[in-house]
């Protein structure tokens, strides 16, 4: 065992102990954080406008600071982006994390001197929890690859600006830099496919022990490794034993990733965002992600079914319940105030608080009043694949298909790219439809009432999703394929590829 692996064990024990201290008093930890946040920002432009200095309780906070998304807070973000100090947080941010937006175009999320540690320490603490839970630390002595965005930064309003993964790349600890792949020059390549080929060339022959990235883009890396060598990834890198994923749920990709590797490996799932590193899988056999309640973020939870009300309830960590859907609202030392992240979670454990990410509050399918969420379609697909084990799915999305012919009824359309298609496609579609009915009572009611007819399964040619993402400038990096939509924008784009 090398020195890095040996030293990681006492550090892992210390880190777990430090987490356990605040896990014993989660509500008090969050209350203290809220007090620190409002006190620190009381004299900023936002603080004066919302009288943050007068806030004493979460109820006070909810009364004075409404929930807003990026679009609603954009006037403040624009002033930060222009280089104006003391707007959302004292001074000016260290960085702006540039991320894809929707109606707002690109979003620019502040990363402050106070909040940078949240991003840097999240992945480190996840790995240390893994070491503490398993005793396995030898991966730290090998090469570690992080598939990420370019570390090159531009100046916006005098503030270094770039993708979050590129920003964090500048803060990789010195003791890990010699282990890190790909090289800085390769990481700076903008075109994803060119970059991927360079990464394959650079990593072949290396003692790779850990691979990290968003699952669909890691799968592209695996496919190119196998195409280049004719061997499974586990044979190419015999010491590779830890996969770290984040950005999207690993479950829809797990079977194909493991097939590409050719043998079992451990995995850790993370919940990072440009707005903050929110949670990580602290126990390898527990799918729940430990919510980081002591890392500069005050969390509020809005029951997902009430999120679009004029004045929805805003729950604190003391109020949440198991197995209910909540939309996440963040207030943080990055200068985010009652910020709607857009993600939904479900608590699977309250001692300590662990969640699974279930989807996006805006990425749901309710064109007919069915309120279908990402977790439900992913679970339905897993069940259909279980019943048809010869089947392997590469990628999928679901869209409404509204009939314009009054003699026809409407339905959901599942656009699926198969690595291995089902032998009996109609039976697979029926299993999918039944599985979704079992998971969503609204959808079941619409099917029983013949408001919707059985879903339409549309197989797509190989590479359709990659071609679509490339056509919209979102191939690779930290980009994600939408699982659900209330319109046919993504569906029509895919059908054109």
XYZ file of N, CA and C in Angstrom, residues 38-126:
267
model
N -27.923 34.941 6.927
C -28.640 36.222 6.867
C -27.844 37.330 7.557
N -27.113 36.996 8.617
C -26.307 38.002 9.300
C -25.163 38.479 8.402
N -24.527 37.537 7.718
C -23.387 37.893 6.882
C -23.808 38.759 5.701
N -24.974 38.491 5.131
C -25.404 39.188 3.916
C -26.361 40.339 4.180
N -26.539 40.716 5.429
C -27.551 41.730 5.768
C -27.317 43.068 5.085
N -26.064 43.439 4.848
C -25.777 44.759 4.283
C -25.563 44.736 2.765
N -25.757 43.584 2.137
C -25.674 43.535 0.675
C -26.918 44.169 0.064
N -26.893 44.371 -1.238
C -28.062 44.938 -1.910
C -29.289 44.060 -1.697
N -29.113 42.753 -1.816
C -30.227 41.834 -1.589
C -30.649 41.854 -0.125
N -29.663 41.883 0.766
C -29.965 41.870 2.194
C -30.769 43.072 2.636
N -30.408 44.257 2.131
C -31.161 45.464 2.495
C -32.568 45.421 1.917
N -32.700 44.957 0.684
C -34.015 44.925 0.035
C -34.968 43.950 0.718
N -34.428 42.924 1.366
C -35.276 41.904 1.991
C -35.162 41.891 3.513
N -34.484 42.898 4.078
C -34.352 43.031 5.534
C -33.861 41.733 6.183
N -32.785 41.203 5.626
C -32.249 39.943 6.148
C -31.804 40.073 7.601
N -31.354 41.243 7.984
C -30.867 41.438 9.344
C -31.923 41.237 10.406
N -33.198 41.309 10.022
C -34.288 41.161 10.990
C -34.782 39.724 11.110
N -34.239 38.823 10.311
C -34.738 37.448 10.275
C -34.168 36.636 11.436
N -35.039 35.956 12.138
C -34.639 35.126 13.267
C -34.964 33.650 13.081
N -35.998 33.345 12.301
C -36.472 31.973 12.177
C -36.714 31.624 10.704
N -36.810 30.344 10.389
C -37.167 29.963 9.023
C -38.503 30.549 8.577
N -39.441 30.695 9.499
C -40.732 31.292 9.142
C -40.558 32.760 8.754
N -39.726 33.504 9.527
C -39.403 34.885 9.147
C -38.802 34.921 7.748
N -37.892 34.014 7.501
C -37.202 33.979 6.216
C -38.189 33.737 5.078
N -39.082 32.755 5.262
C -40.064 32.436 4.230
C -40.996 33.611 3.969
N -41.290 34.391 5.011
C -42.190 35.536 4.848
C -41.525 36.676 4.087
N -40.211 36.819 4.221
C -39.505 37.960 3.622
C -38.855 37.637 2.270
N -38.508 36.376 2.061
C -37.755 36.017 0.856
C -38.551 34.978 0.066
N -39.152 35.355 -1.032
C -39.940 34.395 -1.820
C -39.050 33.415 -2.578
N -39.621 32.279 -2.923
C -38.920 31.316 -3.766
C -38.815 31.887 -5.181
N -37.589 31.847 -5.723
C -37.389 32.331 -7.089
C -36.390 31.436 -7.809
N -36.571 31.316 -9.119
C -35.602 30.585 -9.920
C -34.599 31.574 -10.508
N -33.718 31.068 -11.363
C -32.674 31.932 -11.923
C -33.276 33.105 -12.677
N -34.319 32.845 -13.447
C -34.939 33.903 -14.243
C -35.440 35.038 -13.356
N -36.082 34.688 -12.231
C -36.622 35.706 -11.337
C -35.530 36.467 -10.599
N -34.390 35.811 -10.342
C -33.274 36.464 -9.658
C -32.269 37.082 -10.629
N -32.569 37.000 -11.921
C -31.610 37.425 -12.935
C -31.162 38.882 -12.782
N -32.022 39.817 -12.386
C -31.526 41.192 -12.200
C -30.358 41.278 -11.207
N -30.404 40.467 -10.152
C -29.300 40.428 -9.191
C -28.084 39.725 -9.803
N -28.317 38.591 -10.453
C -27.198 37.868 -11.068
C -26.514 38.714 -12.140
N -27.294 39.503 -12.867
C -26.703 40.361 -13.910
C -25.783 41.418 -13.302
N -26.156 41.941 -12.149
C -25.295 42.928 -11.480
C -24.005 42.276 -10.988
N -24.117 41.041 -10.483
C -22.914 40.295 -10.083
C -22.031 40.053 -11.301
N -22.647 39.610 -12.381
C -21.929 39.310 -13.621
C -21.222 40.546 -14.173
N -21.785 41.726 -13.939
C -21.175 42.971 -14.411
C -20.000 43.405 -13.545
N -19.758 42.673 -12.454
C -18.618 42.986 -11.590
C -18.956 43.865 -10.408
N -20.242 44.133 -10.189
C -20.656 45.002 -9.073
C -20.502 44.233 -7.755
N -19.872 44.812 -6.735
C -19.685 44.092 -5.464
C -20.894 44.212 -4.541
N -20.940 43.339 -3.537
C -21.914 43.409 -2.447
C -23.363 43.364 -2.942
N -23.640 42.475 -3.877
C -24.997 42.362 -4.407
C -25.753 41.233 -3.702
N -25.299 40.026 -3.842
C -25.943 38.871 -3.203
C -25.146 38.360 -2.005
N -23.860 38.657 -1.999
C -22.956 38.225 -0.929
C -21.866 39.282 -0.816
N -21.276 39.481 0.360
C -20.241 40.513 0.480
C -19.114 40.353 -0.536
N -18.682 41.454 -1.110
C -17.602 41.445 -2.082
C -18.051 40.941 -3.433
N -17.088 40.407 -4.178
C -17.375 39.832 -5.489
C -17.040 38.344 -5.453
N -17.692 37.519 -6.250
C -17.390 36.084 -6.221
C -16.006 35.777 -6.764
N -15.464 34.651 -6.337
C -14.181 34.183 -6.880
C -14.326 33.747 -8.326
N -15.480 33.119 -8.631
C -15.744 32.575 -9.960
C -17.220 32.748 -10.288
N -17.515 32.595 -11.572
C -18.887 32.384 -12.028
C -18.918 31.035 -12.735
N -19.807 30.160 -12.289
C -19.976 28.862 -12.942
C -21.006 29.030 -14.046
N -20.581 28.817 -15.267
C -21.458 28.977 -16.422
C -22.107 27.641 -16.732
N -23.430 27.653 -16.803
C -24.148 26.413 -17.040
C -25.296 26.669 -17.994
N -25.756 25.629 -18.652
C -26.828 25.772 -19.632
C -28.111 26.185 -18.940
N -28.801 27.151 -19.519
C -30.092 27.589 -19.011
C -31.195 27.195 -19.970
N -32.399 27.670 -19.675
C -33.538 27.397 -20.554
C -34.017 28.728 -21.110
N -34.974 29.362 -20.446
C -35.469 30.645 -20.933
C -34.427 31.734 -20.773
N -33.509 31.577 -19.840
C -32.518 32.613 -19.569
C -31.277 32.481 -20.436
N -31.185 31.444 -21.259
C -29.929 31.183 -21.955
C -28.929 30.655 -20.946
N -27.663 31.011 -21.112
C -26.638 30.568 -20.167
C -26.889 31.179 -18.794
N -26.650 30.388 -17.750
C -26.750 30.880 -16.382
C -25.345 31.075 -15.823
N -25.203 32.074 -14.962
C -23.925 32.382 -14.330
C -24.134 32.338 -12.818
N -23.669 31.256 -12.193
C -23.888 31.023 -10.763
C -22.639 31.443 -9.991
N -22.782 32.323 -9.005
C -21.601 32.756 -8.243
C -21.001 31.625 -7.405
N -19.686 31.605 -7.344
C -18.952 30.773 -6.387
C -18.073 31.730 -5.589
N -18.335 31.831 -4.308
C -17.669 32.817 -3.465
C -16.511 32.186 -2.695
N -15.750 33.040 -2.032
C -14.678 32.550 -1.175
C -15.235 31.633 -0.096
N -16.456 31.945 0.372
C -17.083 31.123 1.411
C -17.618 29.807 0.863
N -18.029 29.771 -0.419
C -18.710 28.582 -0.934
C -17.798 27.626 -1.697
N -16.592 28.056 -2.060
C -15.740 27.196 -2.882
C -15.410 25.887 -2.160
N -15.293 25.934 -0.844
C -14.963 24.702 -0.113
C -16.076 23.671 -0.218
N -17.322 24.120 -0.372
C -18.434 23.183 -0.543
C -18.204 22.311 -1.771
N -17.778 22.926 -2.866
C -17.552 22.184 -4.105
C -16.312 21.303 -4.013
N -15.246 21.839 -3.428
C -13.976 21.114 -3.390
C -14.056 19.910 -2.454
N -14.690 20.103 -1.300
C -14.673 19.048 -0.279
C -15.722 17.966 -0.502
N -16.732 18.232 -1.336
C -17.793 17.252 -1.514
C -17.290 15.915 -2.025
N -16.586 15.943 -3.160
C -16.081 14.685 -3.731
C -15.039 14.049 -2.808
N -14.179 14.883 -2.201
C -13.156 14.365 -1.280
C -13.812 13.626 -0.113
N -14.835 14.230 0.480
C -15.503 13.604 1.617
C -16.232 12.326 1.198
N -16.763 12.312 -0.031
C -17.414 11.093 -0.522
C -16.410 9.946 -0.606
